[in-house]
Coordinates of C-alpha atoms and ligand atoms in Angstrom, one line a residue:
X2 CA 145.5 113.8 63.7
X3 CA 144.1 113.4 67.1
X4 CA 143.3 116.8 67.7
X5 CA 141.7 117.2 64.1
X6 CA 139.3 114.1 64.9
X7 CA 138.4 115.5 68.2
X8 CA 137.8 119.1 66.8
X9 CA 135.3 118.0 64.2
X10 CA 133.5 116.2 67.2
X11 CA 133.8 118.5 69.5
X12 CA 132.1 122.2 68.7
X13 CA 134.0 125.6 69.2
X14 CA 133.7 126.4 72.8
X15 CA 132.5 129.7 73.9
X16 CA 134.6 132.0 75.2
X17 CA 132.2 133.5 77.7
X18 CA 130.8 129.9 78.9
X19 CA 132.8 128.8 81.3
X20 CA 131.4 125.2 81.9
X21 CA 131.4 124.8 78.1
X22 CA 135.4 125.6 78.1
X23 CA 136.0 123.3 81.2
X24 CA 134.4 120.3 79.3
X25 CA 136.3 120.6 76.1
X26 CA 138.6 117.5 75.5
X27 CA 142.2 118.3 76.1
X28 CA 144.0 119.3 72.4
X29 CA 146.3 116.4 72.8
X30 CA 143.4 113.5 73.2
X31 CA 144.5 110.4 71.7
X32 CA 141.9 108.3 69.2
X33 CA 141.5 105.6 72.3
X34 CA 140.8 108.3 74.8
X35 CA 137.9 109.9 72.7
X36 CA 136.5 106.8 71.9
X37 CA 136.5 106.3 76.1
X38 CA 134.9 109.5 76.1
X39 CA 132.3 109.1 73.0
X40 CA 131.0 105.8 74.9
X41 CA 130.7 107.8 78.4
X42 CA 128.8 110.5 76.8
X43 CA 126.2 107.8 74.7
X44 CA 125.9 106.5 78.4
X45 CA 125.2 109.3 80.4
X46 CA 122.8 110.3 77.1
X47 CA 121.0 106.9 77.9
X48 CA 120.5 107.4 81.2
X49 CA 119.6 111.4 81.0
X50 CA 117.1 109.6 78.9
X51 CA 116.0 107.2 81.1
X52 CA 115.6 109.5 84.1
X53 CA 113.5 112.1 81.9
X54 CA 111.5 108.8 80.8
X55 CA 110.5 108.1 84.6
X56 CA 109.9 111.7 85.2
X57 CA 107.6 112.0 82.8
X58 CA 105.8 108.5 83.6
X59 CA 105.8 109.7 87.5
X60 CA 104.1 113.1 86.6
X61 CA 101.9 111.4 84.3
X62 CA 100.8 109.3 87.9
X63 CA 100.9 112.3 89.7
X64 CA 98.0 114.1 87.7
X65 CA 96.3 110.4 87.7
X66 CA 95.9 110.4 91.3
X67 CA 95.1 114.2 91.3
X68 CA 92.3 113.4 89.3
X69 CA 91.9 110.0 91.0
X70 CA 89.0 109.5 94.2
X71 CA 90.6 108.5 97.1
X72 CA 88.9 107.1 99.9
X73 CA 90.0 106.3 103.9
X74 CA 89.1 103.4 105.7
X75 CA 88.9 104.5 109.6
X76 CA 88.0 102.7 112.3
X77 CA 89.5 100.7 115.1
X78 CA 90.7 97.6 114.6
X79 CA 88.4 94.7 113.9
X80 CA 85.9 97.0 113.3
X81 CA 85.3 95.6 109.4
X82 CA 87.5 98.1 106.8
X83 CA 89.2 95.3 105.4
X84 CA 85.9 93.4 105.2
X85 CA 84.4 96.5 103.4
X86 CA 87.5 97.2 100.8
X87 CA 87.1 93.8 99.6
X88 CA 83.2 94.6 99.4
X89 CA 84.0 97.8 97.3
X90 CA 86.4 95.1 95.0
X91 CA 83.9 92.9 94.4
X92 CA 80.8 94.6 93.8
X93 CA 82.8 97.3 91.5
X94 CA 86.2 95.9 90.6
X95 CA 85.6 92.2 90.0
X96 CA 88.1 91.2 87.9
X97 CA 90.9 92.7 90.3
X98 CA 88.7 90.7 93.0
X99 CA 89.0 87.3 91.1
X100 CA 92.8 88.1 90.7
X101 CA 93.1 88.0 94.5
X102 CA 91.7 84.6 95.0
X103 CA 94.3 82.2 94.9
X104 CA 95.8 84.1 97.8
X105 CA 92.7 84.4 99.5
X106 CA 92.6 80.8 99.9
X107 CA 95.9 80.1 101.7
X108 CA 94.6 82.7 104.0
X109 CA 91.6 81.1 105.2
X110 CA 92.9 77.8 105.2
X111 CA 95.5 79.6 107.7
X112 CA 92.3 81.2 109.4
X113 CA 90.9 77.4 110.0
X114 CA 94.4 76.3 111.1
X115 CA 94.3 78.7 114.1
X116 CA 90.7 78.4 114.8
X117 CA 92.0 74.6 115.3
X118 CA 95.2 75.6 117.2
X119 CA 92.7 77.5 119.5
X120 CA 90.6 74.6 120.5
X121 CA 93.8 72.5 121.0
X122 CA 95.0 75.1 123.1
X123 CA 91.6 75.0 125.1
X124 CA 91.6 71.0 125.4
X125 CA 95.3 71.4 127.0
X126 CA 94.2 73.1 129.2
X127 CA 91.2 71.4 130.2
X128 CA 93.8 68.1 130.7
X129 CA 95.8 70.5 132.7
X130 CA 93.7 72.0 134.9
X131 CA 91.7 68.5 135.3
X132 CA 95.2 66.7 136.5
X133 CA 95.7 70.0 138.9
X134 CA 92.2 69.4 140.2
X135 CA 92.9 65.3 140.9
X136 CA 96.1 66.3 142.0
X137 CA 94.7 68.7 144.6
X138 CA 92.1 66.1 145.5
X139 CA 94.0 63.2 146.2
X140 CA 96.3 65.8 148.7
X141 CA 92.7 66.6 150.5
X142 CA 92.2 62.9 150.4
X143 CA 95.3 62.5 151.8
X144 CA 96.2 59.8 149.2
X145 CA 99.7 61.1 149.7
X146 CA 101.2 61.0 145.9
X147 CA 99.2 64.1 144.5
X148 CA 97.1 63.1 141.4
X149 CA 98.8 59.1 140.9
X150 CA 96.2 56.7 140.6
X151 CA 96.1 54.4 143.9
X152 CA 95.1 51.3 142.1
X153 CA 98.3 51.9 139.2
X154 CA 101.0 53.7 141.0
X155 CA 103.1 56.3 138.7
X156 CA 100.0 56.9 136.3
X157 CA 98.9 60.2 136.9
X158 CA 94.9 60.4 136.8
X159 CA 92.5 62.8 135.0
X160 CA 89.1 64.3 136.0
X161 CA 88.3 65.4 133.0
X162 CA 85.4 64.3 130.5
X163 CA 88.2 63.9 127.2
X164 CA 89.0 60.7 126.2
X165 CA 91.7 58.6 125.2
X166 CA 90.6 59.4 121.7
X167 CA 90.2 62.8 122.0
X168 CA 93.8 62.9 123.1
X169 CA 95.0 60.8 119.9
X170 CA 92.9 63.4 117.7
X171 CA 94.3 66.3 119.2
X172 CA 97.7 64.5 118.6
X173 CA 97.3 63.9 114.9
X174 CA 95.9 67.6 114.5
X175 CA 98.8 68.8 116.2
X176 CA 100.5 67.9 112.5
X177 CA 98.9 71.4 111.5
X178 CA 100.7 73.6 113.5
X179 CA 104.3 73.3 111.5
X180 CA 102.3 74.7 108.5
X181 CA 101.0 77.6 110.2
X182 CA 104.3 78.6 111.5
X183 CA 105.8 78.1 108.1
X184 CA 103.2 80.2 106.0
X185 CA 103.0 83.3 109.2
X186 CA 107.2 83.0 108.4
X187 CA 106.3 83.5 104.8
X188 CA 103.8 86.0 105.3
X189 CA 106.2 88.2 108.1
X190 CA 109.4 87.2 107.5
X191 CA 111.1 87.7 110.7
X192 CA 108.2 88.1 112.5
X193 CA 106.7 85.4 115.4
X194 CA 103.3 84.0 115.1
X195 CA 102.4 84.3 118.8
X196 CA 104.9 86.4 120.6
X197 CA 103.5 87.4 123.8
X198 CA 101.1 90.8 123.4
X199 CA 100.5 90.1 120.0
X200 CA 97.3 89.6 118.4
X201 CA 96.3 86.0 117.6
X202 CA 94.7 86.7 114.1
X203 CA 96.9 86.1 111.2
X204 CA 99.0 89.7 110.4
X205 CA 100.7 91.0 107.3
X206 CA 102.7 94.1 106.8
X207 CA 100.8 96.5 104.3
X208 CA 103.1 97.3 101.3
X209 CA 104.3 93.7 101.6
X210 CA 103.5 92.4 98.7
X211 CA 101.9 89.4 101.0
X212 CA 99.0 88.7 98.1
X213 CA 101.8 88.2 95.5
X214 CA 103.7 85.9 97.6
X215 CA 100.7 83.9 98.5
X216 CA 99.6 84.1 95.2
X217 CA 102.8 82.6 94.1
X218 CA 102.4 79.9 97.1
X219 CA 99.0 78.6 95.7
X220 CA 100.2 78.5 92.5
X221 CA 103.5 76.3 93.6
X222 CA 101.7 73.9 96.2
X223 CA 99.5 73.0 94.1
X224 CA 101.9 71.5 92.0
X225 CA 103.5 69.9 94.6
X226 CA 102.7 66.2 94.4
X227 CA 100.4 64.8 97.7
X228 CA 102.3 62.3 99.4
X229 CA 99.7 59.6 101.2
X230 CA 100.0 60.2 105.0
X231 CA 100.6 57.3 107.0
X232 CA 97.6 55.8 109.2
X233 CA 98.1 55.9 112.5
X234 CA 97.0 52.1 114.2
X235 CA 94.0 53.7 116.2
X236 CA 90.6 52.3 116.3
X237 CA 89.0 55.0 116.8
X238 CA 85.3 55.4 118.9
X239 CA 84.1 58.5 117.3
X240 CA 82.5 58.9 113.9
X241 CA 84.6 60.2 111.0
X242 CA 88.0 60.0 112.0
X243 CA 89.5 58.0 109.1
X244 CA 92.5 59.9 107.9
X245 CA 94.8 60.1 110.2
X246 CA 98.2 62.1 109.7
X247 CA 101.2 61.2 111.9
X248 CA 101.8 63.8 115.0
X249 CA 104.5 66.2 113.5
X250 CA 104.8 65.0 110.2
X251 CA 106.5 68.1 108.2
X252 CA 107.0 66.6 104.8
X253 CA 104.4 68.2 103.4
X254 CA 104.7 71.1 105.4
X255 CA 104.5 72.9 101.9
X256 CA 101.4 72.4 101.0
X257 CA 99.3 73.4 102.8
X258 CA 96.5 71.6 101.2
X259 CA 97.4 68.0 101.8
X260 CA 97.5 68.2 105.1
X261 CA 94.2 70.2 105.7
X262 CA 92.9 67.5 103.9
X263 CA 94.4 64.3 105.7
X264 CA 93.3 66.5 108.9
X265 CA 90.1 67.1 107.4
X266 CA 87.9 64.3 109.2
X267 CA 89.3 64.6 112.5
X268 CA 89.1 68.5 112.8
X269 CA 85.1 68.2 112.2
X270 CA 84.8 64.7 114.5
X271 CA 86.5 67.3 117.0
X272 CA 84.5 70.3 116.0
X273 CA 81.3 68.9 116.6
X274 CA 82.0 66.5 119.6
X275 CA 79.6 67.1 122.5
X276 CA 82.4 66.5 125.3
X277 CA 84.7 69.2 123.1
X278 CA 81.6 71.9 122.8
X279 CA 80.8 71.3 126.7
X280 CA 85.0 71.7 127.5
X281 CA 84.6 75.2 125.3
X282 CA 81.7 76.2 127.2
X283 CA 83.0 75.5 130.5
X284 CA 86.3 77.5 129.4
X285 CA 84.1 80.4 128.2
X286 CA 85.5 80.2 124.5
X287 CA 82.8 80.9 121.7
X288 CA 85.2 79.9 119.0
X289 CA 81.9 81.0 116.8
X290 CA 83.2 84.7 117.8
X291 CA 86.7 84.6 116.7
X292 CA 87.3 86.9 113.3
X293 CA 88.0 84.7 110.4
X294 CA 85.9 81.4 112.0
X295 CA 85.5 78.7 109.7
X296 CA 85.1 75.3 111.8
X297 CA 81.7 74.9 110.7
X298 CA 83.0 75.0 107.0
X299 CA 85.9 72.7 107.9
X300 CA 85.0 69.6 105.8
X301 CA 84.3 72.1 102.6
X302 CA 87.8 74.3 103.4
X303 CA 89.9 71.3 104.4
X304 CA 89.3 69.2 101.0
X305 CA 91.9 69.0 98.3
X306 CA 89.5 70.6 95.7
X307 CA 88.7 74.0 97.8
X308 CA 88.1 76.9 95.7
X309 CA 86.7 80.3 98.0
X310 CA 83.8 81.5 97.6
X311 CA 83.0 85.1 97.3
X312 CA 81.5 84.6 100.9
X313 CA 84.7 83.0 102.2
X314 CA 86.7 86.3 100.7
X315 CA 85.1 88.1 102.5
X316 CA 85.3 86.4 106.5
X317 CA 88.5 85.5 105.7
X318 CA 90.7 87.4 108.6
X319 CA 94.0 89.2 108.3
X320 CA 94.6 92.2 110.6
X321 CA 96.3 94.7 109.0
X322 CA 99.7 96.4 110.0
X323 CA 100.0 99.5 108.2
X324 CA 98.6 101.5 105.5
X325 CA 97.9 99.7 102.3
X326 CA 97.0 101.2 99.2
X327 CA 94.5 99.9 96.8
X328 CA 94.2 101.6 93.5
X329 CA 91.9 100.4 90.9
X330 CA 89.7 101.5 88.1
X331 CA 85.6 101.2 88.1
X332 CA 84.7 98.3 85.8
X333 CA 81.0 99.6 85.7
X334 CA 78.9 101.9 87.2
X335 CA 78.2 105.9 86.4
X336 CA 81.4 106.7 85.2
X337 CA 83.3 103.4 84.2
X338 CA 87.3 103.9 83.7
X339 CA 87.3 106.3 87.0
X340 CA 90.4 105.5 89.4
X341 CA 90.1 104.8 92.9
X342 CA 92.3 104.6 95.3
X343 CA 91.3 102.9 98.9
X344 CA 93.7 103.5 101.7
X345 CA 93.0 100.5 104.0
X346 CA 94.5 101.3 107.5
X347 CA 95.4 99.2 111.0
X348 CA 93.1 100.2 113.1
X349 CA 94.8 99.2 116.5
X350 CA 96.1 102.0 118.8
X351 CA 99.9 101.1 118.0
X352 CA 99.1 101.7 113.8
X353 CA 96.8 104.9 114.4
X354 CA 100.0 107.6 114.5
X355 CA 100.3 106.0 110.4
X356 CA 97.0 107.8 109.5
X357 CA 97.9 111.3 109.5
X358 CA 99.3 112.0 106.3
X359 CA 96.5 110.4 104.2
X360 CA 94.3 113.1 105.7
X361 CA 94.9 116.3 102.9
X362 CA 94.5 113.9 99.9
X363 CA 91.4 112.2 100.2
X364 CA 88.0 113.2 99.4
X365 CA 86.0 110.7 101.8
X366 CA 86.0 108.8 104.9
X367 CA 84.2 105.7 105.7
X368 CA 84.6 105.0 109.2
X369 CA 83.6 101.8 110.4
X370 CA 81.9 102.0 114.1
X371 CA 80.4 98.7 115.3
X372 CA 78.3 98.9 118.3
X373 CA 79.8 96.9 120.4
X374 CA 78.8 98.3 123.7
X375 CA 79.7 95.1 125.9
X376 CA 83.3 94.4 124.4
X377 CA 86.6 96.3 125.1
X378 CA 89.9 96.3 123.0
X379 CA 92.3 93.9 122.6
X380 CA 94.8 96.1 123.2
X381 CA 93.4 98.0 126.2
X382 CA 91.3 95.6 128.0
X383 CA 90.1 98.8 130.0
X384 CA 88.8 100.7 127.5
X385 CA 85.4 99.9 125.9
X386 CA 85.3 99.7 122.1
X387 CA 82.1 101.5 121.5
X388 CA 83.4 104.2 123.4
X389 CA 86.9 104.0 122.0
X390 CA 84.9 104.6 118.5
X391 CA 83.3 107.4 119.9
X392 CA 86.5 108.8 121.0
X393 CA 88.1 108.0 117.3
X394 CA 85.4 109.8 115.5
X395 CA 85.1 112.8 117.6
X396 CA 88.7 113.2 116.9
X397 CA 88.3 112.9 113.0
X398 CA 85.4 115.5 113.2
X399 CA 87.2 117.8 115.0
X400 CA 90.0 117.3 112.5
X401 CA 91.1 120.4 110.3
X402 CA 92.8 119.1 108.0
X403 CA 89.4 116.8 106.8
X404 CA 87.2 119.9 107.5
X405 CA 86.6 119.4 103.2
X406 CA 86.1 115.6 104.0
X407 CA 83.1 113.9 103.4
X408 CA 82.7 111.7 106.5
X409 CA 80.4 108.5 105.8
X410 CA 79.7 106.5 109.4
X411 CA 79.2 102.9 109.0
X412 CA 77.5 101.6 112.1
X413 CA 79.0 97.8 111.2
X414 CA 78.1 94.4 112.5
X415 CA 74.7 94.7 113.0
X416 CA 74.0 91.5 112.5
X417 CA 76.0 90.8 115.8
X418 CA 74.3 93.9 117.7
X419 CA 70.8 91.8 116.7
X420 CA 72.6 88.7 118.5
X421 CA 73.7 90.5 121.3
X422 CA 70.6 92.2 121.9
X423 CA 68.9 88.8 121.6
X424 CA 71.1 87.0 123.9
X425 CA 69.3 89.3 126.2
X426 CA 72.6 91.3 127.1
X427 CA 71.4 94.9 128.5
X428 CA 73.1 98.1 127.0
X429 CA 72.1 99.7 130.2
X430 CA 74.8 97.7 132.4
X431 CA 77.5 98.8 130.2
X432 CA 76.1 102.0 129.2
X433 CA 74.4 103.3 132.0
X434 CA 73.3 106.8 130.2
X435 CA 71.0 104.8 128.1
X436 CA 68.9 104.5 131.2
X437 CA 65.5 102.4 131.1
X438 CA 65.1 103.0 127.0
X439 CA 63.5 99.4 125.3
X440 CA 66.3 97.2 125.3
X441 CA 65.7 96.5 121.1
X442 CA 68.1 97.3 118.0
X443 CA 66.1 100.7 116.2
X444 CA 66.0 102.0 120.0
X445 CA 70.1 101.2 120.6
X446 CA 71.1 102.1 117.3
X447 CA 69.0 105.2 117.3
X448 CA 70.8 106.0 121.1
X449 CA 73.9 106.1 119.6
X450 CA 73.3 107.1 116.0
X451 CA 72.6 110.7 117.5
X452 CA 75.1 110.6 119.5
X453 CA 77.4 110.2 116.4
X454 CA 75.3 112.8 114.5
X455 CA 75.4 115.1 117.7
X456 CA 79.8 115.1 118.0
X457 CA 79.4 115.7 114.4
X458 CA 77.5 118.7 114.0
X459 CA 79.2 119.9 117.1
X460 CA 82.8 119.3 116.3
X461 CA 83.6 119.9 112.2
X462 CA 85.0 122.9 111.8
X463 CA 82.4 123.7 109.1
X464 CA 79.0 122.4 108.4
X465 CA 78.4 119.5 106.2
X466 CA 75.9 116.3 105.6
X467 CA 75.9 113.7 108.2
X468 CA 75.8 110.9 106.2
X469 CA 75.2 107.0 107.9
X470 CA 74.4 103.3 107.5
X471 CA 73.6 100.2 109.3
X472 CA 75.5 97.3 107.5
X473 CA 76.7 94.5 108.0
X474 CA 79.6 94.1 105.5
X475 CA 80.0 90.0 105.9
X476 CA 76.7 90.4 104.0
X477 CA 77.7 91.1 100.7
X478 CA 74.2 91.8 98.7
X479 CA 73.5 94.3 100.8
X480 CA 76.7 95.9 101.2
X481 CA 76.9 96.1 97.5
X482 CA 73.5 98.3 97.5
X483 CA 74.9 100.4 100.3
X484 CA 78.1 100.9 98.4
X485 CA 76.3 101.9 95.1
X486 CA 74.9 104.9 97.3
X487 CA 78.2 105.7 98.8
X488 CA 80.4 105.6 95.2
X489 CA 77.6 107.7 93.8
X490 CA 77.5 110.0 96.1
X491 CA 82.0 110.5 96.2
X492 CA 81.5 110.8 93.1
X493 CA 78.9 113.9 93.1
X494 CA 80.5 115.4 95.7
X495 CA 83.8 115.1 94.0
X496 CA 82.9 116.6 90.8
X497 CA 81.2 119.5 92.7
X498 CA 84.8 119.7 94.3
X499 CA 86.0 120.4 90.6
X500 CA 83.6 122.5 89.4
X501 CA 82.1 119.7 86.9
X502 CA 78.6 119.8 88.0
Ligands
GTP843 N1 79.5 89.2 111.9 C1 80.2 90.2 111.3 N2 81.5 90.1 111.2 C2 82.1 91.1 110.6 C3 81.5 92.2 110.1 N3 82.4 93.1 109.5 C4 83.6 92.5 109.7 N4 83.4 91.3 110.3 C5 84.5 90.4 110.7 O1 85.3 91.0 111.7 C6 86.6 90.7 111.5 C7 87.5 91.9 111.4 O2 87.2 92.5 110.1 P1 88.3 93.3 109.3 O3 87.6 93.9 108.1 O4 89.5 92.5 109.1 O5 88.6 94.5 110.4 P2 89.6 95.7 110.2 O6 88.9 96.9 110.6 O7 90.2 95.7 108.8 O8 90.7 95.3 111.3 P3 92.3 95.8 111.4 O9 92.9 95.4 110.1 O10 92.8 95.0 112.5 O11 92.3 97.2 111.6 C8 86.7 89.7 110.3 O12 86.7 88.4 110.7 C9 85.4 90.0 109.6 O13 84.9 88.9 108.9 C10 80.0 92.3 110.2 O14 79.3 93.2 109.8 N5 79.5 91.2 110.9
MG844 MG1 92.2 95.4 108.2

């Protein structure tokens, strides 16, 4: 009976096949057996199925990003790639760019939380080194006890300018700094916020999925109720500080947003203290100059109702670690519906071997250069950035593998070359090839446009258009004009590429 059931199931095998006679049921199978073996068959149907399903879905992404423009970011770090991605977002993608905003706003509230922890760290010091200095005095004196006060024995004494009050402030704001370690720990799991050698600017991984999760974050803390923070019993001499939140108070360590608040009047009292600006200038820290700076919007990015602005989106500071990819389709524009995809790179030296393999598959390369000829690299203190830009983009020219690449230079942060120049800072005493030429921003940038131009023409392995622009990519009108130029022109030369036009 078995065997008939089976048979009927079952076709004829052939005698020449033998895979086909290897997989025939044994002649004795018994009705529970083949009904074992029916189900195992339906499943591996299912998932042959299933595979041939993603196969198809994967090809169908394959030709998509064939057809796709993809575009590099280059540049070393802090050189603005990031800053222009999110340009290219807004001005052409802007309902992907709205999506990103709830995460956007945990990072700059992060990005005032270290520009805070920075000036603490700077006022510690200044109590430190003020107590060294009394200390070393009193010796010289020969008061005998370095640095206690003769008059109250025990009580060490300070030289410098900070008050009592400034100490209490910087006690209260020291509430923040739980919330930035807990959203870094949520933003690099594992990872420290400050370990020695590391940069100081927030960091996340690329292919993280760090906008999802502080997407996620927004949309949780905000729900979390805001529990009143206890006044502290400080009358307090300087304008403004009213809510005060208790030195390491954690309980609302999860959101964020209370806290910035309840820190809110103290962080601006601080911020725009004449003793505190003095302290900064006599410690050489322009706080002004640190990427993602946003002290001076403090009492708008500290209240409970902040929403970013476009603006905000784009100063807000994360470095990135990594490659990240951003695909997205053109919501206007000459041809609406086209995909791009924007590879977004680390631009520090340890993140540079990670570039490599996006060089065969994309069409374009902006490469950010500011001209920065009086800083040098975080990472390198001895090597000058300008130069290390130089360096960078002789070695994309030279490249082979981009010799079909359209290379676009960005000469970025103009806006701080105007300062610079201003501040009356001499190109000459960094760069001293740049002789006696007028010290003025057309004559600087013209120095080293041609010597971009120059390493271009020299070094690609075939001829093709130089093509540059002065931006500043904070400003995001005229980025937006630039980048109309720069998408139409991909675009031309990628059709060319494909024979359309
Ligand atoms: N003033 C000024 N600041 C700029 C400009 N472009 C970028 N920035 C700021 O410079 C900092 C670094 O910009 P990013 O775009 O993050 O730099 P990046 O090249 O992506 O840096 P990595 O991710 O570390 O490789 C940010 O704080 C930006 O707001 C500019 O044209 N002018
Ligand atoms: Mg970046």
């Amino acid at each position: 009976m078995a065997a008939v059931a089976t048979k009927s199931f079952w076709s004829a095998p052939d005698p020449d096949d033998p895979l086909s006679i290897a997989l025939q049921p044994p002649p004795d199978e018994s009705v529970e057996d083949r009904q074992a073996r029916i189900r195992q068959q339906e499943d591996a149907a299912r998932v042959s199925k299933e595979i041939d399903e993603e196969i198809a879905l994967s090809k169908k992404a394959f030709e998509r990003r064939k057809k796709a423009i993809k575009i590099l970011l280059l540049g070393q770090a802090e050189s603005g790639k990031s800053t222009t991605l999110k340009n290219f977002q807004l001005a052409f993608s802007p309902a992907h760019f709205q999506k990103e905003r709830a995460a956007w706003k945990t990072i700059i509230q992060l990005n005032l939380i270290r520009n805070v922890k920075r000036l603490l760290e700077v006022l510690q010091e200044e109590y430190e080194s003020s107590l060294q200095n009394s200390s070393a005095s009193s010796i010289a004196k020969g008061k005998g006890v370095a640095g206690r006060s003769p008059s109250s024995p025990g009580v060490r004494f300070s030289t410098s300018p900070l008050t009592d009050n400034h100490r209490k402030i910087r006690m209260r704001l020291s509430a923040l700094l739980p919330i930035e370690h807990e959203l870094m720990s949520k933003l690099i799991p594992g990872g420290g916020t400050d370990t020695p050698g590391q940069p100081r600017d927030v960091c996340v991984r690329a292919g993280s999925g760090w906008k999802g999760i502080l997407t996620a974050l927004g949309t949780n803390t905000s729900t979390v109720s805001v529990q009143p923070v206890p006044q502290m019993p400080v009358k307090s001499a300087m304008k403004g500080s009213t809510n005060r939140p208790a030195t390491g108070d954690t309980r609302n360590k999860d959101n964020p947003s209370a806290v910035l608040a309840a820190c809110k009047d103290d962080i601006t009292t601080l911020w725009e203290d004449q003793v505190v600006r003095a302290v900064l200038k006599r410690h050489n820290v322009r706080l002004q100059d640190m990427p993602g700076f946003f002290l001076n919007d403090a009492a708008r990015v500290a209240s409970l109702q902040y929403e970013p602005s476009d603006d905000d989106i784009v100063r807000a500071r994360v470095r990135t670690l990594g490659v990240e990819e951003h695909h997205f389709t053109m919501e206007s524009g000459a041809l609406p519906g086209t995909e791009w995809y924007i590879y977004d790179v680390g631009g520090s030296r340890s993140c540079r071997q990670h570039w490599i393999p996006y060089f065969d598959d994309v069409q374009a390369i902006i490469f950010l250069a500011p001209l920065a000829f009086n800083l040098v690299l975080e990472e390198d203190p001895k090597v000058n950035r300008l130069e290390d830009s130089i360096t960078l983009w002789r070695e994309v020219c030279t490249n082979t593998l981009l010799a079909k690449t359209t290379l676009i230079l960005f000469l970025n942060k103009m806006d701080i070359l105007q300062a610079t120049l201003a501040s009356g800072l001499r190109v000459t005493k960094y760069v001293p090839s740049y002789g006696d030429q007028p010290n003025d921003v057309p004559s600087v940038v013209k120095y080293f446009r041609d010597k971009f131009r120059g390493y271009h023409k020299r070094l690609s392995p075939k001829a093709r258009p130089f093509y540059w622009h002065e931006t500043s990519v904070i400003d995001t009108r005229s980025t937006a004009a630039i980048l109309v130029g720069v998408r139409e022109g991909i675009l031309r030369a990628h059709l060319q590429s494909v024979n359309v036009i």
